[in-house]
XYZ file of C-alpha atoms in Angstrom:
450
model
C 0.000 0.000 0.000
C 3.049 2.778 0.993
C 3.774 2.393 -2.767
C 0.535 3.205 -4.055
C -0.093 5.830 -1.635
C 3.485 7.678 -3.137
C 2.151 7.493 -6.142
C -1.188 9.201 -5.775
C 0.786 11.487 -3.519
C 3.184 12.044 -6.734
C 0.708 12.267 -9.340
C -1.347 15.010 -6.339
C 2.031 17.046 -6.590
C 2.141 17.447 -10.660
C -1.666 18.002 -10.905
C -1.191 20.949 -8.578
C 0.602 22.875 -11.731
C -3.022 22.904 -13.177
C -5.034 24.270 -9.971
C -2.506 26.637 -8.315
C -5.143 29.408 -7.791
C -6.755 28.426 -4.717
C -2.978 28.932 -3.054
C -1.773 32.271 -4.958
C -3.594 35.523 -4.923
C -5.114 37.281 -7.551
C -3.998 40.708 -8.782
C -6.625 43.239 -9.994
C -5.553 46.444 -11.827
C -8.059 48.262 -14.358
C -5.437 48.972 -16.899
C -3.698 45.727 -17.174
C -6.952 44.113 -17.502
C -7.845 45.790 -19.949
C -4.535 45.951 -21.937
C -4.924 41.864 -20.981
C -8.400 41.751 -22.605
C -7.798 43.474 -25.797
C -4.471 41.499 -26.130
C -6.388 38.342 -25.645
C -9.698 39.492 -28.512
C -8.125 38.832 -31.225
C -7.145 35.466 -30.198
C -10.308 34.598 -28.383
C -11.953 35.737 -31.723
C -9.888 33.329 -34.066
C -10.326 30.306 -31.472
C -14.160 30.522 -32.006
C -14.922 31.403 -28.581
C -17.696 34.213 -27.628
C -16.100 37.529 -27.170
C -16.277 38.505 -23.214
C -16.539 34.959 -22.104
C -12.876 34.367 -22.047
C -11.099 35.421 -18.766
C -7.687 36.636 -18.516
C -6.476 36.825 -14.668
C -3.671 37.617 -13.428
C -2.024 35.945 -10.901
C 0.565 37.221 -8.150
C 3.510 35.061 -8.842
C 7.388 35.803 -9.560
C 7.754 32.498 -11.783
C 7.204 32.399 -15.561
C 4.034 30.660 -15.803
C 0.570 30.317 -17.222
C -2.216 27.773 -17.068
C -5.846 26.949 -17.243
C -8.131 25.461 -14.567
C -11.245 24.482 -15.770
C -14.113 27.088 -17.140
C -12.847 29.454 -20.091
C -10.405 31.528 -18.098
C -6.583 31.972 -19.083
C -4.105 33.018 -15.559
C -1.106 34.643 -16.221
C 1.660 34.962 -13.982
C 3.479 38.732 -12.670
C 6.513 36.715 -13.260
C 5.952 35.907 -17.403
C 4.717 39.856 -17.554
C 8.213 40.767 -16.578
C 9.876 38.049 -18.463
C 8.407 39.524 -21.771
C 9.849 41.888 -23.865
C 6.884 42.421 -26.061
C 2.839 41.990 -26.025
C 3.698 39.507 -28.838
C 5.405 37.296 -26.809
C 2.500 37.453 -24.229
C 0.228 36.562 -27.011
C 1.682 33.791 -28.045
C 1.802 32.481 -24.860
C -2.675 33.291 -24.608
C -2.952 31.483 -27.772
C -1.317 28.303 -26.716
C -3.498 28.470 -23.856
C -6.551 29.237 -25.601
C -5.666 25.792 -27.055
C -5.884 23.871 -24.401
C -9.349 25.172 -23.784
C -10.732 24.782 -27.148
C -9.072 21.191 -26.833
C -10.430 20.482 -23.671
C -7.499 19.479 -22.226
C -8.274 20.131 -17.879
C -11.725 17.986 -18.996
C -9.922 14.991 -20.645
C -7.143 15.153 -17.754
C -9.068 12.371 -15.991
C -8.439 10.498 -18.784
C -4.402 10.617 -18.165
C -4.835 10.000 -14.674
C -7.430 7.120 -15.057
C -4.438 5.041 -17.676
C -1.895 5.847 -15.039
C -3.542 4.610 -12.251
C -4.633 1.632 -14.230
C -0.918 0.502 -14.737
C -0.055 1.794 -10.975
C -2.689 -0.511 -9.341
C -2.044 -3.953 -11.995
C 1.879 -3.158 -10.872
C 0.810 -3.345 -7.768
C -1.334 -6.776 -7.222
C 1.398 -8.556 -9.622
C 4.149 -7.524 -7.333
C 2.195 -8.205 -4.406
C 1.686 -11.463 -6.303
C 5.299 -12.012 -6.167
C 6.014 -11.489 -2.423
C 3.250 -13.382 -1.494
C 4.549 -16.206 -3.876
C 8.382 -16.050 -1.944
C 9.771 -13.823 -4.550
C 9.735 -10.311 -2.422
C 12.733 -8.872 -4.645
C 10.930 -9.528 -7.628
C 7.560 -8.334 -6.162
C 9.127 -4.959 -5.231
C 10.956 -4.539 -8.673
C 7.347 -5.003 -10.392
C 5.956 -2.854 -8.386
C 8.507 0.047 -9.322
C 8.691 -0.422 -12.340
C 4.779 -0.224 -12.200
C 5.025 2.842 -10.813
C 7.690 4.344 -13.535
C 5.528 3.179 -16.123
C 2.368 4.780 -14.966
C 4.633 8.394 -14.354
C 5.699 7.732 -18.020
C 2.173 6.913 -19.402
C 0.696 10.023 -17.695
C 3.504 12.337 -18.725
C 3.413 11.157 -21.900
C -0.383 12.327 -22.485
C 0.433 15.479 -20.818
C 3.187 16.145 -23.593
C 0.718 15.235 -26.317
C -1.980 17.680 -25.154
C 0.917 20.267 -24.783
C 1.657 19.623 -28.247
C -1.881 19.422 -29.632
C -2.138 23.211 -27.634
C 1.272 24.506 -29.516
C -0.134 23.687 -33.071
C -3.834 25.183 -31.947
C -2.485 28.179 -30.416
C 0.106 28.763 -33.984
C -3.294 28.379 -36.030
C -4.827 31.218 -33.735
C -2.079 33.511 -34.082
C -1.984 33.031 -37.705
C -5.683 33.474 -38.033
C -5.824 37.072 -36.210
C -3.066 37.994 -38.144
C -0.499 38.222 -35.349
C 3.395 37.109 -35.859
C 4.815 34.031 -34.296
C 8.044 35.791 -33.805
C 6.826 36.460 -30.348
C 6.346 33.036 -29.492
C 9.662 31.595 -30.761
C 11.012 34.405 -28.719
C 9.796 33.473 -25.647
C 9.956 29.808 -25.943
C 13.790 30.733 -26.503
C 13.484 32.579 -23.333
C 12.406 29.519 -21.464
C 15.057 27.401 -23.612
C 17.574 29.519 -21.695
C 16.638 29.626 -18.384
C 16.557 25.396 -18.741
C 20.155 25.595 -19.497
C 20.817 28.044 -17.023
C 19.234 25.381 -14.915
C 20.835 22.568 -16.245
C 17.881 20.842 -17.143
C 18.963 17.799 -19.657
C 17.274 18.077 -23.610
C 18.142 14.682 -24.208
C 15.518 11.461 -24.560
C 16.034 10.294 -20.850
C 14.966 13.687 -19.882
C 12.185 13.917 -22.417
C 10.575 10.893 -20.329
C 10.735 12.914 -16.930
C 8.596 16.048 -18.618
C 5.523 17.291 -18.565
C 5.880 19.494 -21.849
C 7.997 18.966 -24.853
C 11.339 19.567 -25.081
C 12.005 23.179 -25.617
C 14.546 22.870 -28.584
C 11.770 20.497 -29.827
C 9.467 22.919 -29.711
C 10.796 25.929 -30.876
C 11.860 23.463 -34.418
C 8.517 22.378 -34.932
C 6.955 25.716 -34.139
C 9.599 28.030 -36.000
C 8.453 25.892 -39.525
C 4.854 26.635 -38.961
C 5.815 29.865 -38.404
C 8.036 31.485 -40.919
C 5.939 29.747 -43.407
C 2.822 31.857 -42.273
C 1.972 35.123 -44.239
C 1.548 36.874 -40.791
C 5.138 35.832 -40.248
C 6.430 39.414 -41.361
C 3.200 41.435 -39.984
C 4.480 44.147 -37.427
C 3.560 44.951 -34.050
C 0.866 46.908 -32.960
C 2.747 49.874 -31.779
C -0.324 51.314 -29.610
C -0.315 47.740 -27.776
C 3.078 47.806 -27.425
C 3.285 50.720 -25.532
C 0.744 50.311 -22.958
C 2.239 46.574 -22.466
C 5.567 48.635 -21.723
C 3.402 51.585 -19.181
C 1.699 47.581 -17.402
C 5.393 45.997 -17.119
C 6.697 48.890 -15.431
C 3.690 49.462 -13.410
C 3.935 46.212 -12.227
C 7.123 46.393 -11.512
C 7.083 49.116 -9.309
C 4.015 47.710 -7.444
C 5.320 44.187 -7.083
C 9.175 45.088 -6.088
C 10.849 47.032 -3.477
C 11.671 50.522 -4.216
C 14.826 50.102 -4.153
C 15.053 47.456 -6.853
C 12.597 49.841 -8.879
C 14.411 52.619 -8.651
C 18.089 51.122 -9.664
C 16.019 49.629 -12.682
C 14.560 53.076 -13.590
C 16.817 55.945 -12.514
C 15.632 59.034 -12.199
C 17.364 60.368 -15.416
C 15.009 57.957 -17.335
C 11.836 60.399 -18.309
C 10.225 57.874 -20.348
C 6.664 57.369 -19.503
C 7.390 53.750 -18.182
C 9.918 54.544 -15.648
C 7.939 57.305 -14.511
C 5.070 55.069 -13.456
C 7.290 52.716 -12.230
C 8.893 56.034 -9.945
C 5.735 57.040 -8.768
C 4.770 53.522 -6.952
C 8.314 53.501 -5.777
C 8.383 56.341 -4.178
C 4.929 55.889 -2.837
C 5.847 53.402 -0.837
C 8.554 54.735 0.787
C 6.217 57.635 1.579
C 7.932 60.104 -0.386
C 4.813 62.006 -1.353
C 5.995 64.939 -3.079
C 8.001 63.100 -5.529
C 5.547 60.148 -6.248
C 3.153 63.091 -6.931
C 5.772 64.794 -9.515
C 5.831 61.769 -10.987
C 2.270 61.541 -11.423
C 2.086 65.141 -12.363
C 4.636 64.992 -15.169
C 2.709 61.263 -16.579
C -0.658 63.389 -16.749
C 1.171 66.350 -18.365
C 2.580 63.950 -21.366
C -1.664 62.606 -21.252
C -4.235 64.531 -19.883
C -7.012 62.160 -21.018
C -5.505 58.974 -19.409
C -7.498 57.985 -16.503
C -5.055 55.574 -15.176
C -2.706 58.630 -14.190
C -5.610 60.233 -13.029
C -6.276 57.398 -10.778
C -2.539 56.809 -9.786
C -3.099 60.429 -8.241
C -5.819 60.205 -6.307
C -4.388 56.772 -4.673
C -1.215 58.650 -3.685
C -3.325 61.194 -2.308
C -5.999 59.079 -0.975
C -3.608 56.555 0.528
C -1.503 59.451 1.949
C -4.358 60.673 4.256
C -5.176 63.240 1.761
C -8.916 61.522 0.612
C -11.005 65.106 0.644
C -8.499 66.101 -2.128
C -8.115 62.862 -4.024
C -11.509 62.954 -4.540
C -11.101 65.249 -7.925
C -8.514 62.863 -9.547
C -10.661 59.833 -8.945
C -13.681 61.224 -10.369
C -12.052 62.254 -13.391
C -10.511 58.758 -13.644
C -13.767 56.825 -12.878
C -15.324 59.313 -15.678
C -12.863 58.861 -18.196
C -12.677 54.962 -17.754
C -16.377 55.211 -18.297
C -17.084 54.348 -14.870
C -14.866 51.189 -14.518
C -15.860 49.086 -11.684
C -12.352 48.849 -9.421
C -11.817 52.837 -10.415
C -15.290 53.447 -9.157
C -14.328 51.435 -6.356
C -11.483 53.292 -4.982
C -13.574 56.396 -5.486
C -16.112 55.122 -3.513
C -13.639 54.323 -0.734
C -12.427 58.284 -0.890
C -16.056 59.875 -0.598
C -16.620 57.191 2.240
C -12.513 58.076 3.775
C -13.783 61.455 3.794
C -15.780 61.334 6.567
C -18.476 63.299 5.510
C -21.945 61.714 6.087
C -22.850 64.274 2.989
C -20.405 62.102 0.493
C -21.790 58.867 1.529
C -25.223 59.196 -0.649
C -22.604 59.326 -3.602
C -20.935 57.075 -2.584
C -23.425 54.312 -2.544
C -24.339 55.776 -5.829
C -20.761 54.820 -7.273
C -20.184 51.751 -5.433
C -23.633 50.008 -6.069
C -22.940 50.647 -9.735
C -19.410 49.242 -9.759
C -20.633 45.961 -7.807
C -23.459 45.976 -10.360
C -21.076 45.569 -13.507
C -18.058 43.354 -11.396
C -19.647 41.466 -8.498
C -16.519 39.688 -8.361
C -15.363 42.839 -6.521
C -14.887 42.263 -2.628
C -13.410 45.345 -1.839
C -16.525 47.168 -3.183
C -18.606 45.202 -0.998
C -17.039 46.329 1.951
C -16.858 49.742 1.510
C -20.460 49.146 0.210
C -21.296 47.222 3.747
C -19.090 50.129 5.480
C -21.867 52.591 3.993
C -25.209 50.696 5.118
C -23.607 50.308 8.588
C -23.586 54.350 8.765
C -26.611 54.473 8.103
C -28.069 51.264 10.200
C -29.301 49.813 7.478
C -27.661 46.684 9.446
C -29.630 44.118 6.685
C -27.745 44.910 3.969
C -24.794 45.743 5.500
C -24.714 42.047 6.623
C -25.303 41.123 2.825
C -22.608 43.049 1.734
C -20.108 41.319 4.251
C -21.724 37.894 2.777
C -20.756 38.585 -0.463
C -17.184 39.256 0.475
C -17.238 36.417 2.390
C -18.755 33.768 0.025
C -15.645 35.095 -2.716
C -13.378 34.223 -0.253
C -14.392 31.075 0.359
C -15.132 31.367 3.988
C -18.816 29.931 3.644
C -19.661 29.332 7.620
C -19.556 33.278 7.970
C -20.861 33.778 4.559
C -23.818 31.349 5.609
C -24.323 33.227 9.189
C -24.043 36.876 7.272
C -26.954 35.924 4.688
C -29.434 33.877 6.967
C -29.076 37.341 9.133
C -29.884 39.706 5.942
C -32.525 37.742 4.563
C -34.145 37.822 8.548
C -34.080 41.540 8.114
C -34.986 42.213 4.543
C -38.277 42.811 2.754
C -39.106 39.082 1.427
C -39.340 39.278 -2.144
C -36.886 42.320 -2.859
C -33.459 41.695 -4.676
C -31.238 41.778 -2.676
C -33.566 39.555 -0.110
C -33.351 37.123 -3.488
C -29.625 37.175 -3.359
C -29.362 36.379 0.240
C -31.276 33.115 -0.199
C -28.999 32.504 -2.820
C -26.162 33.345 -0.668
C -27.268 30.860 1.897
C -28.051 28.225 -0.417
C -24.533 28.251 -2.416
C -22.526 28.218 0.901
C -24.433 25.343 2.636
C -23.706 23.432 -0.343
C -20.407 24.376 -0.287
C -20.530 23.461 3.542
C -22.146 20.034 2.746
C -19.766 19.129 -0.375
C -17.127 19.846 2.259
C -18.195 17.611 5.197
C -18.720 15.104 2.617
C -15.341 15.002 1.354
């Protein structure tokens, strides 16, 4: 049994690769998603899929990854953002895994799992067959190789849908009219950093590996590619340079300042080290200069909300709400009202303290919750504003939605069996309490029953 049990213990370890997201956090930012969105339509377009159904999320994590998990949603690492030189390269990586979910790849990984396990448990009763018969070194040497056998079969079909996913995502490129050069550059990029690793590109190590090899790859892929009349097409320039203004942003968000500001010295106007500056500088609570930062981005673009917003969360963050209030409603109009904007400008009428904001504020944050429910920061400052005014019922409702998105479904039950008590039976948001309460005691049961 100990050998079977390593096995599914094994096998537990690789699968986690595919369903990461329950143990890393989730990054929300307005302007990369949006630069991630319209990076991604083109692709999502040419795969066949309906446009707006496809999610691209973006996932707080230093290494150079991306995966699916089930449902039609595409997470992207921090780490492959600043890996990339280009929104090409990022492309080509959404394509490949806009392949896997056209293929149906996380459905059909039962499959691969199912063969393994098939091999793992006939290993196991023939060499148990064996010590039982006398023969306990034989027994044992079935019952590994058993066990290599059933790694190899499973890794095997993982290469072949990784494969199947490279060809689907090269047609996808091709058919929106977007280069592979991107692609083979990145797939070099990863090339490198397995020699710099030292992992082996020969056939024993092919057997060990969950994807192709990458010199493999990057063969097959570059023939498919330079034959393709997109081959030659150029970058789109526009993309390119808000990919550039979200790298840097990240950057300075993600790293210490110090890091960000020997990678962008001060001498460095450009618009991307200046946004990288400003976040840098923020937080090391140097508010004058993270503001001339964010003064000189909005002199080079009036019109860009995201600078606008930038400003008011210096200001707002840096006790300064009553005047941060301009900057974020410029940026939430400009963005067109875009739910997380609207969110943190919510938060500043409500930081304000003044009970004559707060009708506004509902205003704005009912609206943003309205268009992103997935949104649990708008909840609370939602729940925040209800609790001012003792409207208790909904303030409760508001903390269950936060707390159903995070997963913590005894509170989220407690916090919606308490709103529903108090709210007019019948109304909306009495509706959405039931269902509330109903999605976390099943959530509850599927639990206990596990």
């Amino acid at each position: 049994m100990r050998l079977f049990c390593h096995f599914a213990a094994l096998i537990a370890a690789l699968t986690w690769a595919i369903q990461p997201v329950s143990a890393q956090s989730v990054l929300r930012d307005a302007e990369t998603e949006a630069l991630l969105n319209d990076m991604a339509a083109p692709l999502v377009d040419a795969a066949g899929l309906a446009p707006g159904n496809v999610d691209i999320v973006l996932i707080n994590d230093p290494s150079i990854n991306a995966f699916v998990a089930g449902g039609q949603a595409v997470y992207i690492h921090t780490g492959l953002i600043n890996a990339a030189d280009t929104a090409n390269e990022v492309q080509g990586v959404i394509a490949h895994e806009l392949g896997h979910i056209t293929g149906g790849h996380i459905n059909r990984f039962e499959e691969g799992m199912s063969a393994a396990g098939n091999i793992s448990i006939l290993s196991l009763l023939l060499g148990v067959g064996a010590a039982l018969a006398g023969a306990g070194e034989a027994g044992i040497g079935i019952m590994q190789a058993g066990q290599r056998a059933a790694l190899g079969k499973f890794l095997a079909f993982n290469r072949v849908q990784e494969a199947s996913a490279d060809a689907a995502g090269a047609q996808y490129l091709s058919d929106a009219g977007l280069s592979g050069r991107g692609s083979l550059a990145f797939f070099g990029k990863l090339l490198n950093q397995e020699f710099r690793y030292y992992r082996r590109q020969d056939d024993e190590a092919a057997f060990t590996r969950t994807h192709p090899l990458s010199g493999d790859r990057i063969a097959r892929l570059r023939e498919v590619y330079q034959r393709d009349p997109a081959w030659d097409a150029p970058d789109d320039e526009e993309i390119q340079q808000r990919f550039m203004r979200v790298k840097a942003k990240l950057y300075g968000y993600l790293s210490t300042p110090e890091r960000t500001l020997r990678s962008f010295p001060e001498y460095d106007t450009s618009v991307p080290a200046r946004y990288a500056r400003a976040y840098a500088y923020h937080k090391s609570a140097f508010v004058d200069k993270a503001l001339a930062e964010t003064n000189a981005l909005l002199e080079s673009d009036p019109q860009n909300p995201y600078f606008y917003e930038l400003k008011g969360q210096v200001l707002l963050e840096s006790g300064k709400p009553d005047e941060a209030l301009t900057y974020l409603r410029s940026a939430t109009s400009l963005s067109r009202n875009e739910p997380l904007i609207a969110s943190m400008f919510g938060h500043a009428l409500i930081a304000t303290e003044n009970q004559e904001n707060f009708n506004e504020a509902e205003r704005v944050l009912r609206a943003a919750v309205a268009r992103d429910r997935f949104n649990p920061f708008a909840w609370y400052q939602l729940g925040v504003v209800y609790a001012a005014r003792g409207d208790m019922p909904r303030a409760r409702l508001a903390s269950a939605e936060q707390q159903v998105m995070r997963r913590n479904y005894p509170e989220a039950l407690r916090s919606a069996q308490a709103a529903e008590a108090g709210l007019e039976p019948g109304t909306p948001d009495w509706i959405r309490a039931q269902d509330i309460s109903l999605q976390a005691r099943a959530e509850l049961e599927r639990l206990r029953d596990r």
